[in-house]
mmCIF file of C-alpha atoms in Angstrom:
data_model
loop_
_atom_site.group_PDB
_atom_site.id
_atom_site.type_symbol
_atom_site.label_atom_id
_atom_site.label_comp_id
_atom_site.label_asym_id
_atom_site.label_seq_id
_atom_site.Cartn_x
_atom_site.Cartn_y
_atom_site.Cartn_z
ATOM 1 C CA UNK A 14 -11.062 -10.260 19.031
ATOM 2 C CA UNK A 15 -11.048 -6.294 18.251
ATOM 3 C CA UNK A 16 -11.653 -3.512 20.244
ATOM 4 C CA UNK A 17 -14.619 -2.627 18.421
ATOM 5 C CA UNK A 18 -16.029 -6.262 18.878
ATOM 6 C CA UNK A 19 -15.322 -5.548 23.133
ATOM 7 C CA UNK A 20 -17.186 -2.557 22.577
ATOM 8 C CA UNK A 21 -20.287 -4.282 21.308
ATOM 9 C CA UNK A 22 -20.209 -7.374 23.820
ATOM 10 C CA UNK A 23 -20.514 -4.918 26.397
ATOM 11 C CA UNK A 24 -23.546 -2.725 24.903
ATOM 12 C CA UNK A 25 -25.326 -6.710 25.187
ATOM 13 C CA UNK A 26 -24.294 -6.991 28.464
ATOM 14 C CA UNK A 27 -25.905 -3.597 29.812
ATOM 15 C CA UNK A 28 -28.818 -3.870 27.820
ATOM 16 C CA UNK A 29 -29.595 -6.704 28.828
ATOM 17 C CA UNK A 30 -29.547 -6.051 31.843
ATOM 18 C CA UNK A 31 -32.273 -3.333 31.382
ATOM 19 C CA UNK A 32 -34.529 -5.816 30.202
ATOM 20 C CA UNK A 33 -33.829 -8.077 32.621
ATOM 21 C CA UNK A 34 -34.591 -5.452 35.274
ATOM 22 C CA UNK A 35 -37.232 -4.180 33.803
ATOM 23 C CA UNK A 36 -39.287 -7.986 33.569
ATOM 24 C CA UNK A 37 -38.497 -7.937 37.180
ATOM 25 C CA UNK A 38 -40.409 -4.471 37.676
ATOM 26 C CA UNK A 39 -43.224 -4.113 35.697
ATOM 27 C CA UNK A 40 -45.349 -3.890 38.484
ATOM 28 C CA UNK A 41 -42.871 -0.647 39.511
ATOM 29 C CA UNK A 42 -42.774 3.139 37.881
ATOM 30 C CA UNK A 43 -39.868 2.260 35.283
ATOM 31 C CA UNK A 44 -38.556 5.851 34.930
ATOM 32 C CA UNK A 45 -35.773 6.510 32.107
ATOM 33 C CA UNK A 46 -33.079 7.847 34.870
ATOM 34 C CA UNK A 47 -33.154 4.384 36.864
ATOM 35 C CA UNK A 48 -33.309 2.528 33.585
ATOM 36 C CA UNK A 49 -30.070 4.229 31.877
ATOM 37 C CA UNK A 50 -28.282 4.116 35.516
ATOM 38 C CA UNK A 51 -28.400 0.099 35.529
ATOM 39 C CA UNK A 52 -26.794 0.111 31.717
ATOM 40 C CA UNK A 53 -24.537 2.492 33.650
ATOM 41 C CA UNK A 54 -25.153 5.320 30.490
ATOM 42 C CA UNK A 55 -26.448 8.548 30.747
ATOM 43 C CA UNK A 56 -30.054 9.441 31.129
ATOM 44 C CA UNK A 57 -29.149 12.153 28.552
ATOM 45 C CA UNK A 58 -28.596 9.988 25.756
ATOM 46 C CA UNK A 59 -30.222 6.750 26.898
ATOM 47 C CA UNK A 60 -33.198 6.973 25.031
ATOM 48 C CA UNK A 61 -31.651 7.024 21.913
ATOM 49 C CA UNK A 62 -29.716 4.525 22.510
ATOM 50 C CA UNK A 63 -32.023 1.982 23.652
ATOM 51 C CA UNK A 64 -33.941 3.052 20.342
ATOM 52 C CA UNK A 65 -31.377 2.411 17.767
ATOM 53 C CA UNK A 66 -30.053 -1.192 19.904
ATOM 54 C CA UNK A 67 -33.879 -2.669 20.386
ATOM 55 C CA UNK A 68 -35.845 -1.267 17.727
ATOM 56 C CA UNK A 69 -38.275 0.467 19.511
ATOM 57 C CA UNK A 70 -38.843 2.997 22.148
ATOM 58 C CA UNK A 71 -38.350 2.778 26.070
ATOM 59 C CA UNK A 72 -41.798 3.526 26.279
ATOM 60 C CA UNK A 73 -42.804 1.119 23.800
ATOM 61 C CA UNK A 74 -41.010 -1.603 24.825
ATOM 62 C CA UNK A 75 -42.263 -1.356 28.642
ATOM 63 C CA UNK A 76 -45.840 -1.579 27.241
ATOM 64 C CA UNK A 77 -45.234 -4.429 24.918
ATOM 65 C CA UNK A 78 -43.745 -6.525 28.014
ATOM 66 C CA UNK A 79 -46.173 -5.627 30.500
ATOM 67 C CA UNK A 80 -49.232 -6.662 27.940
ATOM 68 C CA UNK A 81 -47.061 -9.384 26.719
ATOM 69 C CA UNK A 82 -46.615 -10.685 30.642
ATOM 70 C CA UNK A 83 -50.082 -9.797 31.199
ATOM 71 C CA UNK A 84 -51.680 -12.053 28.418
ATOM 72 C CA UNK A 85 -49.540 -15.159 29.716
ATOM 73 C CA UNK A 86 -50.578 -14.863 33.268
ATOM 74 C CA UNK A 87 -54.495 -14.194 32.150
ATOM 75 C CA UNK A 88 -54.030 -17.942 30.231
ATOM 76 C CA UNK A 89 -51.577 -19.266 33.483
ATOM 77 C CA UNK A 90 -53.246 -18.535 36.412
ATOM 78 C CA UNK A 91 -57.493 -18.532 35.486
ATOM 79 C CA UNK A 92 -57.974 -18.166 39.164
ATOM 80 C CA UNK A 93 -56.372 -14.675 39.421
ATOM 81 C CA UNK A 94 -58.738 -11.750 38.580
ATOM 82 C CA UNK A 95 -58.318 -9.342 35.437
ATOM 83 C CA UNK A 96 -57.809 -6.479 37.724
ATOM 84 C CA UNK A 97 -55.038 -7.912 40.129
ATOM 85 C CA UNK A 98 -53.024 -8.988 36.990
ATOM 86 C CA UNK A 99 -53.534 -5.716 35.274
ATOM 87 C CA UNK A 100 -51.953 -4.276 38.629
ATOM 88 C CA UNK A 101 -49.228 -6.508 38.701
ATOM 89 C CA UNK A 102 -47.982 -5.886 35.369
ATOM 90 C CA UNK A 103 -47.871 -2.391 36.160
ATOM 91 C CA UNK A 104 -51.371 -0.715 34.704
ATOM 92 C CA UNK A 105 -53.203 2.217 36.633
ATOM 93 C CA UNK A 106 -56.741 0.829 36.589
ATOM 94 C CA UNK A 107 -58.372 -2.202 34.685
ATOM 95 C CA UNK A 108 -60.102 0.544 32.359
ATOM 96 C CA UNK A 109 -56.701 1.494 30.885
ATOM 97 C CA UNK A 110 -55.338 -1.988 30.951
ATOM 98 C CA UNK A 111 -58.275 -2.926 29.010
ATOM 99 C CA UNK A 112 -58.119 -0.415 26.103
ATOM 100 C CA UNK A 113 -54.299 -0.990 25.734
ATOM 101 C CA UNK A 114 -54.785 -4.887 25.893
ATOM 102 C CA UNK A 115 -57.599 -4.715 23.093
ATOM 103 C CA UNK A 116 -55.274 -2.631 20.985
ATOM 104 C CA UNK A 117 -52.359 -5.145 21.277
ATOM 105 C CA UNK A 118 -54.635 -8.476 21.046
ATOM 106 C CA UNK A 119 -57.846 -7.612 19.380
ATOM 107 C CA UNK A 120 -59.588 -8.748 22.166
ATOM 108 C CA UNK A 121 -61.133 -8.153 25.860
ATOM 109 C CA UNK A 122 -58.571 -9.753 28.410
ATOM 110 C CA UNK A 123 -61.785 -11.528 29.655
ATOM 111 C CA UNK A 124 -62.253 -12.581 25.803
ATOM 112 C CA UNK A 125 -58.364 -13.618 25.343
ATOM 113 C CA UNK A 126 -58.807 -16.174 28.853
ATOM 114 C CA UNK A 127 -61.717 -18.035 27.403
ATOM 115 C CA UNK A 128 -61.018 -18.613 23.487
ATOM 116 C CA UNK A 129 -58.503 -15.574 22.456
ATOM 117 C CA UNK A 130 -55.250 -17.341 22.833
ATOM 118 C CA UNK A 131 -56.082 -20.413 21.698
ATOM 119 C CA UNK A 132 -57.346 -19.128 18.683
ATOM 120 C CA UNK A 133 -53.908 -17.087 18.394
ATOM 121 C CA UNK A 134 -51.915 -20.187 18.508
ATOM 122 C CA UNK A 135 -53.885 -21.919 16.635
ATOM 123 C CA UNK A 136 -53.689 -19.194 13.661
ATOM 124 C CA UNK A 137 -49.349 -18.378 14.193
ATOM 125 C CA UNK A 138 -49.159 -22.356 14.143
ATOM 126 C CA UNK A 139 -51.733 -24.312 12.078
ATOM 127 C CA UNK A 140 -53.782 -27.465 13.553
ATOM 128 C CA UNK A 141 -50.426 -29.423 13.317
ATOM 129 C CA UNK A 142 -50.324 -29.240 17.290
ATOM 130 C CA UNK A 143 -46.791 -28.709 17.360
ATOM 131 C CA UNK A 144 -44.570 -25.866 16.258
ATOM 132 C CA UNK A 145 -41.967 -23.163 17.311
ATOM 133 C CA UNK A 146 -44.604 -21.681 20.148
ATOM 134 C CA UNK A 147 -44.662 -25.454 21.740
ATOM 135 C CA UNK A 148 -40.922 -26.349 20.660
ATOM 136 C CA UNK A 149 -39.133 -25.387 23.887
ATOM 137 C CA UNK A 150 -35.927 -26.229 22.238
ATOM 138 C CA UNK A 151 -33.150 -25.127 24.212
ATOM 139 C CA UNK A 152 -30.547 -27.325 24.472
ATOM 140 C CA UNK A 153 -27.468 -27.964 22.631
ATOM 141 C CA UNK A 154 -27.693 -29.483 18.952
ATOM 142 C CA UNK A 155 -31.373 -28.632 18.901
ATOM 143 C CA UNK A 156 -33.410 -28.280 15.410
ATOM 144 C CA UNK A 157 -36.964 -26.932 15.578
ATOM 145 C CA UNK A 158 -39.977 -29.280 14.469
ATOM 146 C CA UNK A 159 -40.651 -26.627 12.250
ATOM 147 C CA UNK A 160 -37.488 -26.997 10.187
ATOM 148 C CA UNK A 161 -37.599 -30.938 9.785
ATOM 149 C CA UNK A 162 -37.536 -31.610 6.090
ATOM 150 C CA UNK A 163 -40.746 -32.886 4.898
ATOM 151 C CA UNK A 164 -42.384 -32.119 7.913
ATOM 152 C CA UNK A 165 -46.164 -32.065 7.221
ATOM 153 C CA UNK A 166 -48.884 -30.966 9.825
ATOM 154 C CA UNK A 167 -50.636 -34.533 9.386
ATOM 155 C CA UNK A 168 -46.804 -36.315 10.241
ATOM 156 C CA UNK A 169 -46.403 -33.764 13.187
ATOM 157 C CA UNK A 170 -50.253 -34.255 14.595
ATOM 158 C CA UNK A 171 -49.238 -38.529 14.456
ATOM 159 C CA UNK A 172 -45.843 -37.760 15.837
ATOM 160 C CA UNK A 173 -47.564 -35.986 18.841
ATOM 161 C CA UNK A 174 -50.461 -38.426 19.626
ATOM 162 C CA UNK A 175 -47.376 -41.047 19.666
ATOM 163 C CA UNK A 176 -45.410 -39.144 22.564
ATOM 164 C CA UNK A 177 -49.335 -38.977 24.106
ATOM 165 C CA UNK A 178 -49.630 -42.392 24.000
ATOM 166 C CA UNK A 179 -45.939 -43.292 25.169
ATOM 167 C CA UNK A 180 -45.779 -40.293 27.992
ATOM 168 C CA UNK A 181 -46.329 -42.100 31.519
ATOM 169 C CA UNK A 182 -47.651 -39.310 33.768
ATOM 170 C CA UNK A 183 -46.251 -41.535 37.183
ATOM 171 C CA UNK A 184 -42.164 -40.533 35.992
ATOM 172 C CA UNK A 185 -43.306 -36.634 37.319
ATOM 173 C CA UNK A 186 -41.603 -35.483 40.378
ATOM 174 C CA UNK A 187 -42.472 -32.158 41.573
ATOM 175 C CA UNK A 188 -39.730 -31.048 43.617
ATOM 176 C CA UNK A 189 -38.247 -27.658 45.353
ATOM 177 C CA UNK A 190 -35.419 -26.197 43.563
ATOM 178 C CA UNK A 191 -32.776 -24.098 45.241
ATOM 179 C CA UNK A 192 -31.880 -20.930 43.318
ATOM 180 C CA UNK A 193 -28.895 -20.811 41.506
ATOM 181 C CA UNK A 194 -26.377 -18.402 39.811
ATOM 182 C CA UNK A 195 -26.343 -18.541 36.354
ATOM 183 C CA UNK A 196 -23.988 -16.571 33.233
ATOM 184 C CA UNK A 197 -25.311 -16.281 30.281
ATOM 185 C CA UNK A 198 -25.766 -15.961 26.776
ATOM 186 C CA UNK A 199 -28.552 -14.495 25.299
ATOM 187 C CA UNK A 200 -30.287 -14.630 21.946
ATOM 188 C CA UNK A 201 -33.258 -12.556 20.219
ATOM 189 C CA UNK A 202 -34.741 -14.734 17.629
ATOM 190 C CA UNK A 203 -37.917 -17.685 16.799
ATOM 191 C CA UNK A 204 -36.940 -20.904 18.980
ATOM 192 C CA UNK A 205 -35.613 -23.942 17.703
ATOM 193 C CA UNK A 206 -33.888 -24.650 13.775
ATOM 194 C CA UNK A 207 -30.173 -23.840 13.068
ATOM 195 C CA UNK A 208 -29.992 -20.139 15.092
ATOM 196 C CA UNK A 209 -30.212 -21.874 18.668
ATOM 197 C CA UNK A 210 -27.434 -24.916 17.253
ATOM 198 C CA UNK A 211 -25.367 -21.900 16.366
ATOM 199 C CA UNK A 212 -25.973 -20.172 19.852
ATOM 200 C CA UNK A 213 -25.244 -23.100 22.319
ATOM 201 C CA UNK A 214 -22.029 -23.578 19.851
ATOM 202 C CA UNK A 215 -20.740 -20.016 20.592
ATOM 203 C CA UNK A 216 -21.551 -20.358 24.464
ATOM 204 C CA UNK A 217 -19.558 -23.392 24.915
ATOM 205 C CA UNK A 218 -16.863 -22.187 23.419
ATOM 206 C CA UNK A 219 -17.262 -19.057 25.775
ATOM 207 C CA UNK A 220 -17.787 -21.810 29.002
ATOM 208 C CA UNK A 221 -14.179 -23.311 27.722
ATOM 209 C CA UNK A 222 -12.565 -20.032 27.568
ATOM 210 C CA UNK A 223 -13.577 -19.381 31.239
ATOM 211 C CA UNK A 224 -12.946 -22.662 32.442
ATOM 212 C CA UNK A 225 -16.553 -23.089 32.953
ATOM 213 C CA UNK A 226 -16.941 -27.023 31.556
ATOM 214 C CA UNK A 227 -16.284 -30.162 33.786
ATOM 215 C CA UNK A 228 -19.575 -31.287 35.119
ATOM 216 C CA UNK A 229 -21.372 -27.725 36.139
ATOM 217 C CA UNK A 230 -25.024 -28.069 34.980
ATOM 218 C CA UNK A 231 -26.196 -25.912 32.249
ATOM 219 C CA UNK A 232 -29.686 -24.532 31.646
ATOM 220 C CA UNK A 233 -31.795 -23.782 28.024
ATOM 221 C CA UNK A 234 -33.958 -20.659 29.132
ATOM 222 C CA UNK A 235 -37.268 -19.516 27.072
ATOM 223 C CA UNK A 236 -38.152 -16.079 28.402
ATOM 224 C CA UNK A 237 -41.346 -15.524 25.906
ATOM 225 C CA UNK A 238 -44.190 -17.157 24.672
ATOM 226 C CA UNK A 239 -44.036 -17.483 20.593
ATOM 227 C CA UNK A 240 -47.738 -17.289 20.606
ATOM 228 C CA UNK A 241 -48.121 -13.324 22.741
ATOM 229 C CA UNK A 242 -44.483 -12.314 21.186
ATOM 230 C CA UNK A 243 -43.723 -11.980 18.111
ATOM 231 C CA UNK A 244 -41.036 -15.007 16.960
ATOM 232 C CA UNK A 245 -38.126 -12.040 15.756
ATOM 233 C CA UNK A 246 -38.513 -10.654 19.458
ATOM 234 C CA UNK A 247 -38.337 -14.051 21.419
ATOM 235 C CA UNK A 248 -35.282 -14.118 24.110
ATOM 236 C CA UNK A 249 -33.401 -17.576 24.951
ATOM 237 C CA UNK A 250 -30.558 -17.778 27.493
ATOM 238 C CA UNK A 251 -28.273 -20.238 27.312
ATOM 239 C CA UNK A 252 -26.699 -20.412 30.916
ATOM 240 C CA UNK A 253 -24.371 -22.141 32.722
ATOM 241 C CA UNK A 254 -24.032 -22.223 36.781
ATOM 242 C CA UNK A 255 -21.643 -19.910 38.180
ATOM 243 C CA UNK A 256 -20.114 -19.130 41.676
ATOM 244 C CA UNK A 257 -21.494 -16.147 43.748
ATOM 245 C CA UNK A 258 -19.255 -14.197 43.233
ATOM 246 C CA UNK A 259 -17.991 -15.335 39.609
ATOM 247 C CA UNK A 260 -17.381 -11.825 37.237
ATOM 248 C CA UNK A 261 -18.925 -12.170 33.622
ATOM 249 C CA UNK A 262 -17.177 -10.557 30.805
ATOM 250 C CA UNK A 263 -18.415 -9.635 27.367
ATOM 251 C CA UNK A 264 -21.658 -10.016 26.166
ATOM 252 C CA UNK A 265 -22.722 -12.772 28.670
ATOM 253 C CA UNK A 266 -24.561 -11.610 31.794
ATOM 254 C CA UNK A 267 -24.905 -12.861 35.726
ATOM 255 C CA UNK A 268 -28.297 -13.034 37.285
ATOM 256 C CA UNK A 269 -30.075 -15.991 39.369
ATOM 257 C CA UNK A 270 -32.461 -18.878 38.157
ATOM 258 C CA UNK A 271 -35.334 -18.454 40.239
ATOM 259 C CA UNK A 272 -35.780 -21.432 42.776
ATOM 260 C CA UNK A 273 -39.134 -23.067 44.044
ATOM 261 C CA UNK A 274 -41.582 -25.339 43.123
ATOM 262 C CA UNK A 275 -40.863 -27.111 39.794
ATOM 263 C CA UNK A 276 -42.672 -30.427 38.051
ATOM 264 C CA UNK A 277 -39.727 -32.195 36.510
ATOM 265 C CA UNK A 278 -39.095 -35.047 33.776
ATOM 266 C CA UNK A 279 -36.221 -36.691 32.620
ATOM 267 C CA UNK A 280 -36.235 -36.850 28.837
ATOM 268 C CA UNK A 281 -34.081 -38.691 26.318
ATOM 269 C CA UNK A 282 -35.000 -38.667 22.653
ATOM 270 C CA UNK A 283 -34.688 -36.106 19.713
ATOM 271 C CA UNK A 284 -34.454 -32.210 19.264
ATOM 272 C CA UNK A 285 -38.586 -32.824 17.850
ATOM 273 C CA UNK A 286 -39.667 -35.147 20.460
ATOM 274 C CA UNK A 287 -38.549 -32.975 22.874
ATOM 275 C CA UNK A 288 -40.581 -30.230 21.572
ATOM 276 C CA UNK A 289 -43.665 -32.734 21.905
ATOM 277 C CA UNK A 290 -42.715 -33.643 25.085
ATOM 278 C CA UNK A 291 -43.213 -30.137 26.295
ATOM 279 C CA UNK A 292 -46.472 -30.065 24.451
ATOM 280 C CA UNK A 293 -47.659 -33.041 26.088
ATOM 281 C CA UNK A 294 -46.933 -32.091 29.440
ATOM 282 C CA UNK A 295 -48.871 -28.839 29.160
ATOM 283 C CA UNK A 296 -51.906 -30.220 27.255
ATOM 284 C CA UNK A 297 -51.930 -33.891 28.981
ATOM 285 C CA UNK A 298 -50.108 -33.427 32.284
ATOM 286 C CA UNK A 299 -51.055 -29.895 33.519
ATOM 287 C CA UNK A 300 -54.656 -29.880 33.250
ATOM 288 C CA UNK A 301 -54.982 -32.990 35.555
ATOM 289 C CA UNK A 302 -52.167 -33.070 38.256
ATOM 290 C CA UNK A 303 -53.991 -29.918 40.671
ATOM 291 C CA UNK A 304 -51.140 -27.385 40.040
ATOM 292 C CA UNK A 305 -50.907 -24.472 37.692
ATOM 293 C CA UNK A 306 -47.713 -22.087 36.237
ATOM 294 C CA UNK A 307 -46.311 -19.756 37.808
ATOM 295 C CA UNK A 308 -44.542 -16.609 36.693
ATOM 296 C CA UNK A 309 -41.009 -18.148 36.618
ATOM 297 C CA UNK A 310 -39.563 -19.146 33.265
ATOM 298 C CA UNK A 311 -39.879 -22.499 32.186
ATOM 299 C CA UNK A 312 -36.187 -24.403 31.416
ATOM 300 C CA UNK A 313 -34.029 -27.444 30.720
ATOM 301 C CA UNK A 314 -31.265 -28.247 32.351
ATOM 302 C CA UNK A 315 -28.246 -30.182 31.190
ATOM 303 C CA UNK A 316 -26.382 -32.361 34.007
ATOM 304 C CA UNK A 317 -23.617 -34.663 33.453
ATOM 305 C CA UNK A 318 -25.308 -37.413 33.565
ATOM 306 C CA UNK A 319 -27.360 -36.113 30.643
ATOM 307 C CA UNK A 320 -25.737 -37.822 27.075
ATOM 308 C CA UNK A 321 -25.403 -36.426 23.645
ATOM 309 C CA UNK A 322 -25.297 -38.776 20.743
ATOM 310 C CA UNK A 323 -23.842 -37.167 17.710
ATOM 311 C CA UNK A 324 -24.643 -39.374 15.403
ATOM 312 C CA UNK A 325 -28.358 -39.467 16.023
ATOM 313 C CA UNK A 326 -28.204 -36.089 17.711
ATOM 314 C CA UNK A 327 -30.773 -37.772 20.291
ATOM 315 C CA UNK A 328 -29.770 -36.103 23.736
ATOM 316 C CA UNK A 329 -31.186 -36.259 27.632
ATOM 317 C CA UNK A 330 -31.709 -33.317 29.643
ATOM 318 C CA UNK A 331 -34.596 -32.821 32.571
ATOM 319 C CA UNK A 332 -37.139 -30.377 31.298
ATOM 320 C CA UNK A 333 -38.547 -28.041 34.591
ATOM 321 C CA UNK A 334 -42.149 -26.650 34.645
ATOM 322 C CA UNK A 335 -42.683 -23.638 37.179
ATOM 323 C CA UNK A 336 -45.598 -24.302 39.118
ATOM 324 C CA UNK A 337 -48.115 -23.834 42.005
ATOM 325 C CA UNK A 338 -51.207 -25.048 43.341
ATOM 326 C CA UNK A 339 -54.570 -24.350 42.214
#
């Protein structure tokens, strides 16, 4: 490893951080000084910084997120009103969170709850009703429906009405998680296909370098929707649970799995069918069982008891849905 290679891990680690913080805020005034004194740089050259590492401006950036966290929770919670979401994610007055919302989405928010972001989905991923935006694939090994040789829409559609007809609704438990302490990895890129193979590859060799294999249970985190952001700016964590007071180094990052209320199911099956499996639990399950999502991020998590099979790549893992009542 080279110094300059140290250097960079730890630019990930702070920024990072930032966005992390910020997701947490974005109801808050997220002011440039507070911002540059979490990545521990100064205010002075911050904004540059964060420019040239993320692409776009502080400013820009902030907006994007809070529109981005807005248009999930308009589709996730249809009992919440326009306004108190528009506060919660940080905007002055519905008026402005209106204009900036139209601008991003080409719609009203009012418009985007009813028929906006289905008709997004359904124009970023074809009628083929699965895809990277329903492909939660975060676990190790994983290869995105979307990069299955001769894949067609019609195979997919068949593919997903089979997993329909073979889901059984009664193996749901919903159940209170405790939080937990989690380092981790983190990767900006479109879910699922060879990218996330190569990332859980990289943070198990990091878990073996730190002594962190023998049984600890390990966690596939999506933080975005494919369908509000765009697939280049999607964020997955691949975690690991930690001790309290366990010191990351590097590029990976500390920070706690939110606890709570969670519907869970124990799947075993391909990298695909797991990606249906999620699909058919939002589209089947959700609608039906009286709860709704919360703001937590969805997850899979990885215990021992969970198998890989190389050969067939087929794997087990228990996928956790955030929710609430209605």
């Amino acid at each position: 490893m080279t110094e300059t290679s140290c250097f960079r891990r730890e630019y990930i680690a702070r920024f990072n951080r930032v966005l992390d913080h910020i997701d947490r805020h974005l109801a808050d005034e997220l002011r440039l000084e507070a911002l540059a004194g979490v990545a521990l740089f100064s205010p002075f050259h911050f904004h540059r910084l964060f420019l040239a590492w993320q692409g776009e401006t502080l400013a820009d950036y902030i907006r994007r997120r809070r529109l981005e966290v807005a248009g999930m929770r308009l589709v996730m919670q249809p009992d919440k009103p326009v306004l108190t979401i528009a506060l919660d994610c940080g905007f002055g007055s519905g008026e402005s969170f209106a204009r900036a919302f139209r601008q991003q989405f080409g719609c009203s928010p009012t418009a985007w709850r009813s028929k906006g972001y289905a008709a997004q989905r359904k124009s970023r991923h074809g009628n083929s009703k699965f895809g990277q935006v329903d492909g939660k694939i975060g676990q190790a090994g994983a290869t995105g429906a979307g990069d299955d040789d001769g894949m067609t829409a019609a195979t997919g559609l068949q593919r997903f009405q089979e997993n329909i007809m073979s889901f059984d609704p009664r193996a749901i438990t919903i159940e209170t998680l405790a939080p937990v302490c989690i380092a981790y990895l983190r990767r900006t890129g479109p879910y699922g296909g060879p990218g996330i193979w190569e990332h859980w590859q990289r943070f198990n060799q990091w878990c073996g370098a730190h002594g962190m294999h023998g049984g600890r249970p390990m966690y596939g985190i999506s933080l975005d929707d494919p369908t509000i952001t765009a697939p280049e700016q999607c964020r997955y964590d691949a975690a690991v649970a930690v001790d309290a007071d366990f010191s990351a180094s590097g590029e990976a990052a500390i920070r706690e799995l939110p606890g709570g209320r969670y519907a869970l199911y124990e799947f075993f099956g391909l990298p695909e069918e797991c990606g249906d499996m999620w699909m058919t639990l939002f589209r089947e399950w959700l609608p039906d069982s009286g709860f709704q999502l919360d703001d937590r991020p969805c997850f899979e998590i990885y215990l021992p008891r969970h198998g890989f099979e190389p050969e067939t790549k087929r794997f087990g893992c228990q996928i956790a849905i955030p929710v609430r009542a209605l």
